[in-house]
Coordinates of C-alpha atoms and ligand atoms in Angstrom, one line a residue:
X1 CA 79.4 -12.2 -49.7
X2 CA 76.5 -13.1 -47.7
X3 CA 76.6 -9.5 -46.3
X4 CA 76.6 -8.1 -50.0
X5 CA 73.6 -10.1 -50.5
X6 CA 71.6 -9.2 -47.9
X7 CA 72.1 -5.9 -48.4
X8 CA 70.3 -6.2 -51.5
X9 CA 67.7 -8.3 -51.1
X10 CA 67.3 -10.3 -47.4
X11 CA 64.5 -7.6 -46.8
X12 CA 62.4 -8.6 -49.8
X13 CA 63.2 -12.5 -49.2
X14 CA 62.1 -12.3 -45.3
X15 CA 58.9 -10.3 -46.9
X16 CA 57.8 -13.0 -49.1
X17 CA 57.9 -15.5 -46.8
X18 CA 56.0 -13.8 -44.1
X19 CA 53.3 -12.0 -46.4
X20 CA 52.6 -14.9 -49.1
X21 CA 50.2 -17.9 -49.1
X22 CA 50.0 -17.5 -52.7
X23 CA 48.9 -21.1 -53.3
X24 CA 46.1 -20.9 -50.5
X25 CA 44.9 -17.7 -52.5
X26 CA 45.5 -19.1 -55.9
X27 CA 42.8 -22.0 -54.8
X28 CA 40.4 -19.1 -53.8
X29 CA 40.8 -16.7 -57.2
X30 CA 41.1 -19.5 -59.5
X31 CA 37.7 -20.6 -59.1
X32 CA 35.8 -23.7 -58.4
X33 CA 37.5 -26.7 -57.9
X34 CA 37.0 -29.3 -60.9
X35 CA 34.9 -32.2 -61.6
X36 CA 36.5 -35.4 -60.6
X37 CA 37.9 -37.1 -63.8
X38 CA 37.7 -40.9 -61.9
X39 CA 39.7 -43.1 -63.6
X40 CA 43.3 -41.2 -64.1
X41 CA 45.1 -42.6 -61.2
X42 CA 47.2 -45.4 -61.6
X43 CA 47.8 -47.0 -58.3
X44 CA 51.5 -48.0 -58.1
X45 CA 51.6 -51.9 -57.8
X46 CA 54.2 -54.2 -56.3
X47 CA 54.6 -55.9 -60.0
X48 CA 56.0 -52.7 -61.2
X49 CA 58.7 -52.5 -58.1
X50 CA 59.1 -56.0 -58.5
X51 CA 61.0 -55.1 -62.3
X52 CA 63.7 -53.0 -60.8
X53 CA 66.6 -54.9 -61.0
X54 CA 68.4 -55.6 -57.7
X55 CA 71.6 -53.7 -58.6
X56 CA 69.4 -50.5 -59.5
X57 CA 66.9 -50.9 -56.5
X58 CA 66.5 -47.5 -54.2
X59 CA 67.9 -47.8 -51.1
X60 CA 64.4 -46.3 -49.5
X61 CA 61.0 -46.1 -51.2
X62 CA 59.7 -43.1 -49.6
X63 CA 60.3 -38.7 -50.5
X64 CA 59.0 -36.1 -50.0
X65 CA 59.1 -33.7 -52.8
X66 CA 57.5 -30.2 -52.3
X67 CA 55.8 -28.3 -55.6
X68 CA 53.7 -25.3 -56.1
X69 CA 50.9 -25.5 -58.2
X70 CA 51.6 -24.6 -61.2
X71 CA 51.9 -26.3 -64.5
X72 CA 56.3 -26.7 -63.9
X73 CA 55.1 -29.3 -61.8
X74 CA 53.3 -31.5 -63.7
X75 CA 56.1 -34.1 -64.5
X76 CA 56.4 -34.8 -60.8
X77 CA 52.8 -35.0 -60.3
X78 CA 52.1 -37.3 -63.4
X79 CA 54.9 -39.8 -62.0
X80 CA 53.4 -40.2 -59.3
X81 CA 50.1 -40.7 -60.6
X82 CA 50.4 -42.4 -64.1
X83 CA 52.8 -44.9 -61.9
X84 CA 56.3 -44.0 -63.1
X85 CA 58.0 -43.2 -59.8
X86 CA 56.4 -46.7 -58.9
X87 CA 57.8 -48.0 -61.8
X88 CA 61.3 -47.4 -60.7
X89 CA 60.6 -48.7 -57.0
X90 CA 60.1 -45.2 -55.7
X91 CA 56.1 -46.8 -54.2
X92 CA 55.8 -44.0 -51.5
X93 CA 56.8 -40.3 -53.1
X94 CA 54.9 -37.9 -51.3
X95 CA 54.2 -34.6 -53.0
X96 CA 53.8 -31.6 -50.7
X97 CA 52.0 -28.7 -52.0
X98 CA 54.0 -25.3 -50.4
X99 CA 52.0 -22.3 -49.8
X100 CA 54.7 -20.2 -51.5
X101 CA 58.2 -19.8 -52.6
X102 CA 59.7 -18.9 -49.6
X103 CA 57.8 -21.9 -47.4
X104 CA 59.4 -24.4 -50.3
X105 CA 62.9 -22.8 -49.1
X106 CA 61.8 -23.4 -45.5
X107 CA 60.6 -27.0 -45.9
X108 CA 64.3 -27.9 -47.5
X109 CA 66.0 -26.5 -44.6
X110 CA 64.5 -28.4 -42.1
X111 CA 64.1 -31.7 -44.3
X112 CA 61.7 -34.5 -44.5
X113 CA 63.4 -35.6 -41.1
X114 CA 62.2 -32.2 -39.3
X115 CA 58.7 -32.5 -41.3
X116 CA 59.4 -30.3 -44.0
X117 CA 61.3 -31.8 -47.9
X118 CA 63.5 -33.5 -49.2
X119 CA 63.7 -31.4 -52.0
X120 CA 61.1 -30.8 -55.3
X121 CA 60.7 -27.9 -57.9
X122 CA 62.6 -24.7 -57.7
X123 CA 62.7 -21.6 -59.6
X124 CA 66.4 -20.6 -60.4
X125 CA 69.3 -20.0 -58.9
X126 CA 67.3 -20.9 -55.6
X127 CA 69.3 -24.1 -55.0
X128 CA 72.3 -22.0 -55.9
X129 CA 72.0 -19.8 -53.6
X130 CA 70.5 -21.8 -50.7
X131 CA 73.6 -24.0 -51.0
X132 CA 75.5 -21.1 -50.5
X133 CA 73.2 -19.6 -47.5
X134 CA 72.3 -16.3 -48.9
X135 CA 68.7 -16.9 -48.7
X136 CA 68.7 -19.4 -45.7
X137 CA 68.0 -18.6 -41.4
X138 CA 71.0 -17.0 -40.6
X139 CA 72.6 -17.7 -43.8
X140 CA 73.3 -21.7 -43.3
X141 CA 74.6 -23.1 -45.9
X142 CA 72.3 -26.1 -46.8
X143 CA 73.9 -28.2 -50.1
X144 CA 71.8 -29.0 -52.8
X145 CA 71.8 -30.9 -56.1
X146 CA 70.1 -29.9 -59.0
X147 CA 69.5 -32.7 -61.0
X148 CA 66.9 -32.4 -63.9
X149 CA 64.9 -29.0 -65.6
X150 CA 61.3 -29.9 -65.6
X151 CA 59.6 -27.3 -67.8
X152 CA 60.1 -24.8 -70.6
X153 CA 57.6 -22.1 -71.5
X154 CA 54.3 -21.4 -69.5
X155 CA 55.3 -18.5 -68.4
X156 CA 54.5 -14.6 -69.5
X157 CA 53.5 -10.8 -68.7
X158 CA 50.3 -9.7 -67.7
X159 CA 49.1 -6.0 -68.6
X160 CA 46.5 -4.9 -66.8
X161 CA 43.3 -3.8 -69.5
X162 CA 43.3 -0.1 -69.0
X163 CA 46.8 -0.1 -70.9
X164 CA 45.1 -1.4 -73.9
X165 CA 45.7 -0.2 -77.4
X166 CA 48.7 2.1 -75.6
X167 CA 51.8 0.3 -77.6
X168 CA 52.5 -1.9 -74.2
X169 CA 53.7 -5.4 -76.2
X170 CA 56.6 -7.8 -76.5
X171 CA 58.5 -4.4 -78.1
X172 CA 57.9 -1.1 -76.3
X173 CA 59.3 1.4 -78.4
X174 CA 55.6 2.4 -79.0
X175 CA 54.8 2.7 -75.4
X176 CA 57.8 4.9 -73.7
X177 CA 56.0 7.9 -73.4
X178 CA 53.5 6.2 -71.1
X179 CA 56.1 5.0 -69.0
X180 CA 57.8 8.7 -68.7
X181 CA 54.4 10.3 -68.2
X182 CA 53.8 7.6 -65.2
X183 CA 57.0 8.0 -63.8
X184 CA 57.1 11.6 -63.7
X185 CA 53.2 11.0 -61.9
X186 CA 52.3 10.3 -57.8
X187 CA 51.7 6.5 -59.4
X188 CA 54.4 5.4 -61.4
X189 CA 54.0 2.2 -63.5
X190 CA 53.8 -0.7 -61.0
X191 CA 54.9 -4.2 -61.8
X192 CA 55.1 -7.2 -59.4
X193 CA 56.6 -10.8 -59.6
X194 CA 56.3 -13.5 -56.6
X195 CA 59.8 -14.0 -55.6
X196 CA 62.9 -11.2 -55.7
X197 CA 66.1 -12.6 -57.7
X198 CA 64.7 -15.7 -59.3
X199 CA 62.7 -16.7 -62.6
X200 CA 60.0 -14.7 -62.7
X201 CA 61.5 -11.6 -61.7
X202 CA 64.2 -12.2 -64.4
X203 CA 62.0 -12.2 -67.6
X204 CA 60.2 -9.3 -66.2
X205 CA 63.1 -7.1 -65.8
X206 CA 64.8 -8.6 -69.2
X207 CA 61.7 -7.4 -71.0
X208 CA 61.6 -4.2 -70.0
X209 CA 65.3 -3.6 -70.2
X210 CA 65.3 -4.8 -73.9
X211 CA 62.2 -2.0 -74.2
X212 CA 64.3 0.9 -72.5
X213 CA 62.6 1.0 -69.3
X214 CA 64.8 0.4 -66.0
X215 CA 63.5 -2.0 -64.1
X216 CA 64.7 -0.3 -61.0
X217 CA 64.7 3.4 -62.1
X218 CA 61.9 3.9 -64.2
X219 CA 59.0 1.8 -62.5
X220 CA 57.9 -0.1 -59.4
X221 CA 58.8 -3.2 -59.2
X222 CA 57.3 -5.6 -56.5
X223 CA 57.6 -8.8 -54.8
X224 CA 53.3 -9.7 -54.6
X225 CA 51.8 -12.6 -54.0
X226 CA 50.0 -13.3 -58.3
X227 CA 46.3 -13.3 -56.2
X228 CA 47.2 -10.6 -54.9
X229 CA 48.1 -9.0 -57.8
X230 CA 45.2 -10.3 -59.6
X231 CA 43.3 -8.2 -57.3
X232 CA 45.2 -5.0 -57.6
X233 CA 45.1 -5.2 -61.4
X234 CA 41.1 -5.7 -60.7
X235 CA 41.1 -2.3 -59.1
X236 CA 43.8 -0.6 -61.0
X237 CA 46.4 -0.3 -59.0
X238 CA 48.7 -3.1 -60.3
X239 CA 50.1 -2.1 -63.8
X240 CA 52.0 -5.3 -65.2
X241 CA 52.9 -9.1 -63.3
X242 CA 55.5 -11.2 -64.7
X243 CA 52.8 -15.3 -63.8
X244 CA 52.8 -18.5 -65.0
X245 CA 49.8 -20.4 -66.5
X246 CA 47.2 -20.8 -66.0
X247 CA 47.1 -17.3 -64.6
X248 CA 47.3 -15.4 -68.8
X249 CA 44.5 -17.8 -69.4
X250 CA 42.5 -16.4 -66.6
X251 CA 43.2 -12.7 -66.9
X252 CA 42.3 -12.2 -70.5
X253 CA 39.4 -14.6 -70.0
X254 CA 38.1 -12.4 -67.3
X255 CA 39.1 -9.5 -69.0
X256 CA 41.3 -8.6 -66.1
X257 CA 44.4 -7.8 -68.1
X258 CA 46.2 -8.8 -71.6
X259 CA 49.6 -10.4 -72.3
X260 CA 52.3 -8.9 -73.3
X261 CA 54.4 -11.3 -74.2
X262 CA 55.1 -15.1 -73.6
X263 CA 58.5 -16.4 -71.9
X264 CA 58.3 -18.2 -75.3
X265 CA 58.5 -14.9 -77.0
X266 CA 61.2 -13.5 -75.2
X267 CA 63.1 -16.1 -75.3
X268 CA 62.6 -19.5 -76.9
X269 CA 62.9 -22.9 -75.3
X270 CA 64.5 -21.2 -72.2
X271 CA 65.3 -22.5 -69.1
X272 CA 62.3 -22.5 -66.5
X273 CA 62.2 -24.8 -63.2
X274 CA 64.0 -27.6 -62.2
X275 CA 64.2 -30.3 -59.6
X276 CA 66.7 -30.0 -56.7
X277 CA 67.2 -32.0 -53.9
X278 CA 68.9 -31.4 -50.5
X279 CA 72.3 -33.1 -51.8
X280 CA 73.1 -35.2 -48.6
X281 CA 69.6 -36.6 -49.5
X282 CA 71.5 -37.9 -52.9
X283 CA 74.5 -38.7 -51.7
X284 CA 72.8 -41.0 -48.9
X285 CA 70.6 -42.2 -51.6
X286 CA 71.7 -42.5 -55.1
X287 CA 70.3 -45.1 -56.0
X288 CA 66.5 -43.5 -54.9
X289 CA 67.8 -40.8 -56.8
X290 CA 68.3 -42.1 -60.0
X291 CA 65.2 -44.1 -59.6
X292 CA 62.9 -40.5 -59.1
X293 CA 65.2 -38.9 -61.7
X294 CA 63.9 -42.3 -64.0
X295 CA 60.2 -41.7 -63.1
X296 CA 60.4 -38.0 -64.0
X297 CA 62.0 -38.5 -67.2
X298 CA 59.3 -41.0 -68.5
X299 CA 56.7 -39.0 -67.1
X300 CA 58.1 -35.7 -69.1
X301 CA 58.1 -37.9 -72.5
X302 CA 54.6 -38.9 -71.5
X303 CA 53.3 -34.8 -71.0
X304 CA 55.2 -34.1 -74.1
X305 CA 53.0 -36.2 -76.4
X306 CA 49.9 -33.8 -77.3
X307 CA 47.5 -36.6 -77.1
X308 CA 48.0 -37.0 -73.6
X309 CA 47.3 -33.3 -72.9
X310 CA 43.8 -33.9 -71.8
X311 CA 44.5 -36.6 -69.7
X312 CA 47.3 -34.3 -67.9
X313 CA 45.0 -31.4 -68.2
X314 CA 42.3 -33.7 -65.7
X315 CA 45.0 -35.5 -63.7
X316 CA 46.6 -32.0 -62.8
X317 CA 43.5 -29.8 -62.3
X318 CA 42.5 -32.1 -59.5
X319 CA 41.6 -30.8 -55.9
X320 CA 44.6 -32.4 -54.5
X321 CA 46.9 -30.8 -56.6
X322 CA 46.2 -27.6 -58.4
X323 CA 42.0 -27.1 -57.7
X324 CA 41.3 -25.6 -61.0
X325 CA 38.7 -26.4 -63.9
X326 CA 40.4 -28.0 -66.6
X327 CA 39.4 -25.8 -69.3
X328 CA 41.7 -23.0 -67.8
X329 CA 44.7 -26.0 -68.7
X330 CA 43.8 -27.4 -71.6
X331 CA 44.4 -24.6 -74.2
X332 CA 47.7 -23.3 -72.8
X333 CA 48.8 -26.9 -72.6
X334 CA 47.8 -27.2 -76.5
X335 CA 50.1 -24.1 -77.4
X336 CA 46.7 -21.8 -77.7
X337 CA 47.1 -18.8 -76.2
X338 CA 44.1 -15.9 -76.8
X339 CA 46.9 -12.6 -75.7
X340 CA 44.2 -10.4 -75.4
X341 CA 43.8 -7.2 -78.0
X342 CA 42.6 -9.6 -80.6
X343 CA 46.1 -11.8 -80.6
X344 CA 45.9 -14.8 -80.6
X345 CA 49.0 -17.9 -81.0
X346 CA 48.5 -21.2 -81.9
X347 CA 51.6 -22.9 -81.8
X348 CA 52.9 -25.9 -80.3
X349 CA 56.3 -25.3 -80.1
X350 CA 55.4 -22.4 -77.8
X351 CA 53.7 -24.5 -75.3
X352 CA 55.2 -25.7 -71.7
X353 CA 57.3 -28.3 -73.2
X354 CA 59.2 -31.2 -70.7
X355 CA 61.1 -33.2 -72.5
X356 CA 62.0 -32.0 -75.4
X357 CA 62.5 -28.3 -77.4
X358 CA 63.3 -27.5 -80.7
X359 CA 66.9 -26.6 -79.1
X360 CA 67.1 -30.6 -77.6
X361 CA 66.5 -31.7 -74.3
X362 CA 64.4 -29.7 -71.7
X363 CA 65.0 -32.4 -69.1
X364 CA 68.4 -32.4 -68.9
X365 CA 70.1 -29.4 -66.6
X366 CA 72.4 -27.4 -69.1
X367 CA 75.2 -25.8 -66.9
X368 CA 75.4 -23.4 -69.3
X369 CA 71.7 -22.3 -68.2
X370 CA 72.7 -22.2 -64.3
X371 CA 75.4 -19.6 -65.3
X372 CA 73.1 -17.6 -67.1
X373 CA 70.9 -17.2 -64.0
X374 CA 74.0 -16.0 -62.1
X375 CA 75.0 -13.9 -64.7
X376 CA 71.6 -12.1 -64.5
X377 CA 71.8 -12.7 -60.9
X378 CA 74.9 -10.3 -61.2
X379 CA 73.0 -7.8 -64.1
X380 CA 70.8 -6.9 -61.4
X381 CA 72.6 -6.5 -58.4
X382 CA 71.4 -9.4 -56.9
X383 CA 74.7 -11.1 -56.4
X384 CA 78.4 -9.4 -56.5
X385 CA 80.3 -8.8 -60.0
X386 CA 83.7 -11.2 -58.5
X387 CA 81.0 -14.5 -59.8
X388 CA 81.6 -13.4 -63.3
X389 CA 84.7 -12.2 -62.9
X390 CA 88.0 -14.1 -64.2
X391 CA 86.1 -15.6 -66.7
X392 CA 83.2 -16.4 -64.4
X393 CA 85.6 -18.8 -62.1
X394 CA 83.9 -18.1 -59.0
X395 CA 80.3 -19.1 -60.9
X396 CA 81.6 -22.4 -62.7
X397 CA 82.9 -23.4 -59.3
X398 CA 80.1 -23.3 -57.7
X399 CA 77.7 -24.4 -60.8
X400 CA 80.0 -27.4 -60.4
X401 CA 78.7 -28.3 -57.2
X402 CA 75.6 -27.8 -57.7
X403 CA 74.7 -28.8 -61.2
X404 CA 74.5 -33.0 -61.1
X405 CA 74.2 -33.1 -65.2
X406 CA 76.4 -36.3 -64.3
X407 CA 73.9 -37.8 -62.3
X408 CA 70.8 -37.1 -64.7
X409 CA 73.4 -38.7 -67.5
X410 CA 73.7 -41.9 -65.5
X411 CA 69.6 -42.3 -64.5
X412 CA 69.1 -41.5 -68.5
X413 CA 71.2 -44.8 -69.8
X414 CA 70.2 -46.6 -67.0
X415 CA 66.2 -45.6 -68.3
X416 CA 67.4 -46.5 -71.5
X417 CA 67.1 -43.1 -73.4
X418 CA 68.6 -43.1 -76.7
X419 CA 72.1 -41.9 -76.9
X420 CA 71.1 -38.9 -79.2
X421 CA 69.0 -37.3 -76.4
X422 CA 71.5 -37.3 -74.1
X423 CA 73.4 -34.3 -74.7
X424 CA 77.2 -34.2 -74.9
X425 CA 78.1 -31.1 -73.7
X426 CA 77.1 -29.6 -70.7
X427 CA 76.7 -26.2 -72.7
X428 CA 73.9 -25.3 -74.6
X429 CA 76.2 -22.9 -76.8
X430 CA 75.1 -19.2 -77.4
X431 CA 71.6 -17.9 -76.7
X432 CA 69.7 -15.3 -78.4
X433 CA 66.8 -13.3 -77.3
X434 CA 63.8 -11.7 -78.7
X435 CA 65.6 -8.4 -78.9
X436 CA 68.8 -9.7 -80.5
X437 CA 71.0 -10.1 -77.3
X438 CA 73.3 -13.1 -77.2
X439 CA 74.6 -14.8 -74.4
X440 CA 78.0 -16.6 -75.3
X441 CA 78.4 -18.9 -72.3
X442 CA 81.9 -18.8 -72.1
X443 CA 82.2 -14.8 -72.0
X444 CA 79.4 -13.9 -69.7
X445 CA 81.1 -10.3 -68.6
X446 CA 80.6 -9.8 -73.0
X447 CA 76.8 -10.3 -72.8
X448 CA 76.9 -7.8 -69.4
X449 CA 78.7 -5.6 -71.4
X450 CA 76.5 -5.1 -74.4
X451 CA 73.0 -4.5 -72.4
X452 CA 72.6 -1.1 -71.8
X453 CA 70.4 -1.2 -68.8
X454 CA 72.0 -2.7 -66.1
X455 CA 72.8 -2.8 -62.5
X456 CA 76.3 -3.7 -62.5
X457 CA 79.0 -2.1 -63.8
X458 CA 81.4 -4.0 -66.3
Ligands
CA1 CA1 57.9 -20.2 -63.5

């Protein structure tokens, strides 16, 4: 199995982690870094350990959770600083900026006790398949929990400008031609996301399958650091990027690119990053768990009220965090979006939302959601058809230990959360997607079935 993977896609893994420092050149292309705000930080206080009960107080005070910076990781950033890790007796989480995707994998190798994480956000099925060591140094298996989603939304595709007016939207009957004429060309249509078999790369290819195009056929598809790419679209030779905000803000405002489409727009109130830890971490620690877990949740209630939006626009934008002025924040956080040729949303529900979609709970970690990934983990060739197979056995098994819904349950009553946010079934039920796809979670080899372009064969 761990052969069959890196067959596929070890190459491409090894090259992201050598070639990208997106972050570092994220700070450099984004721009100056902000005023100070003064006055957002909330230090944590010994008062606000001193409530934790003694039967619910962490067995250690100190983490270290890594993040990139991007707005998925505002929940763990507003914890710490609006005081809610505190809150919960966790005084002394440190949040460590990674350079890049594959560094965060790196860092949770090793472990806080080698100077690297404990654990912190993750695209998906990262955890998945670093518990299972297809993505690790020489394919060690290190365990990991995931154990809350952090964000949905905030994501989208970038077109660069010289493919204005040319039919290149959410929809693409309009635009195949171009694609035909490019491919049959010495420069075929090039598209990048920033880390091979994981979120990013996903709503790329789903897009342009739903379109016609195949991803791996009919275009180039790349693994780029998004400055990187930022610069290639500059100078033409980057077609499309599948980034998160507040890079759509930036391109059309520089009148780099346009946007295709949101995440939002492909699918609504879909699963985007989540928290995992190193699970011998929790397990050695459950009580610190539930206590971070506690902290995040408040935290994500606290980002989802709109009024707070400015304050979290400031607190994030920071130097220490992502180095970016606040106005390139503030609009995506409000649900405004300018798409570029003349489109423009306004809509709230289409926002990076934390705690709470018009589907239910963002925060809690659907395992319905973690087999999805793997099915489209298995779509693309990514991972072998035998996950899915036999009703998707060798998936739920492993979703199983993985996915700690059970854990997030317990930190969510212990928090207090009203029983009708706390979901009773670890299923989600049938998703649909922009282009009329459904995804019945308990026949995944049906929804592999009825998409036409496709890797795998089913
Ligand atoms: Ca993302």
């Amino acid at each position: 199995m761990a052969e069959f993977f890196n067959q596929f896609s070890r190459r491409k893994f090894i090259f992201t982690a050598g070639a990208s420092a997106s972050a570092v050149l994220l700070k450099g292309c984004l721009g100056n870094p902000p005023e100070t705000t003064g006055g957002t930080q909330t230090a944590p206080t010994a008062e606000a350990a001193a409530n934790v009960s003694a039967e619910q107080a962490p067995e250690v005070t100190k983490v270290n959770l890594g993040y990139i910076p991007i707005v998925e990781a505002a929940p763990l950033i507003i914890a710490k600083e609006k005081g809610f890790f505190a809150k919960y007796g966790m005084t002394n989480v440190e949040l460590a900026k990674q350079a890049s995707w594959g560094a965060a994998r790196d860092n949770v190798e090793i472990g806080s006790a080698g100077g690297g994480i404990d654990g912190g956000q993750w695209q998906m099925p990262m955890p998945h398949l670093i518990t299972e060591g297809l993505i690790t140094k020489g394919n060690k298996p290190i365990p990991m929990y995931v154990l809350c989603q952090l964000i949905t939304h905030g994501n989208g595709i970038a077109i660069a400008n010289k493919h204005q007016g040319s039919g290149i939207g959410l929809e693409l009957a309009k635009a195949k031609a171009i694609f035909s004429k490019l491919k049959a060309s010495p420069t075929p249509f090039t598209a990048a996301q920033t880390f091979p078999a994981v979120n990013q790369d996903f709503w790329i290819r789903y897009w342009l399958a739903a379109g016609g195009i195949d991803p791996d056929a009919d275009i180039k598809l790349l693994t780029v650091p998004s400055a990187q790419t930022v610069a290639n679209m500059k100078t033409g030779t980057m077609d499309a990027f599948s980034t998160g905000d507040p890079w759509p803000f930036r391109i059309v405002k520089d009148k780099i690119g346009y946007m295709a489409a949101l995440t939002a727009e492909i699918w609504k109130n879909h699963p985007e990053e989540y928290l995992a830890m190193r699970a011998d971490w929790v397990d050695q620690h459950p009580k610190a768990t539930k206590a971070l877990l506690k902290g995040i949740m408040e935290a994500q209630q606290w980002c989802d009220n709109f009024d707070n939006r400015k304050e979290m626009s400031e607190i994030v934008a920071q130097r220490a965090y992502f180095n970016v002025p606040v106005d390139v924040l503030l609009d995506p956080f409000m649900g405004k979006y300018d798409m570029g040729e003349g489109r423009q949303i306004d809509d709230r529900s289409m926002a990076a939302l934390y705690w709470k979609d018009e589907k239910g709970s963002v925060s809690y970690p659907y395992k319905s959601h973690d087999l999805w990934f793997i099915t489209e983990s298995v779509r693309w060739g990514f991972l072998p058809k035998d996950y899915i197979e036999n009703n998707a056995a060798k998936a739920k098994a492993l979703i199983d230990k993985v996915n700690r819904e059970d854990i997030w349950k317990e930190a969510a009553k212990e928090a207090g959360i009203a029983a009708a946010d706390i979901p009773a079934s670890t299923s989600r039920g049938v998703e649909e997607f922009f282009d009329g796809a459904k995804f019945d979670p308990e026949n995944p080899e049906a929804y592999l079935k009825s998409l036409q372009i496709k890797k795998v064969s089913v």
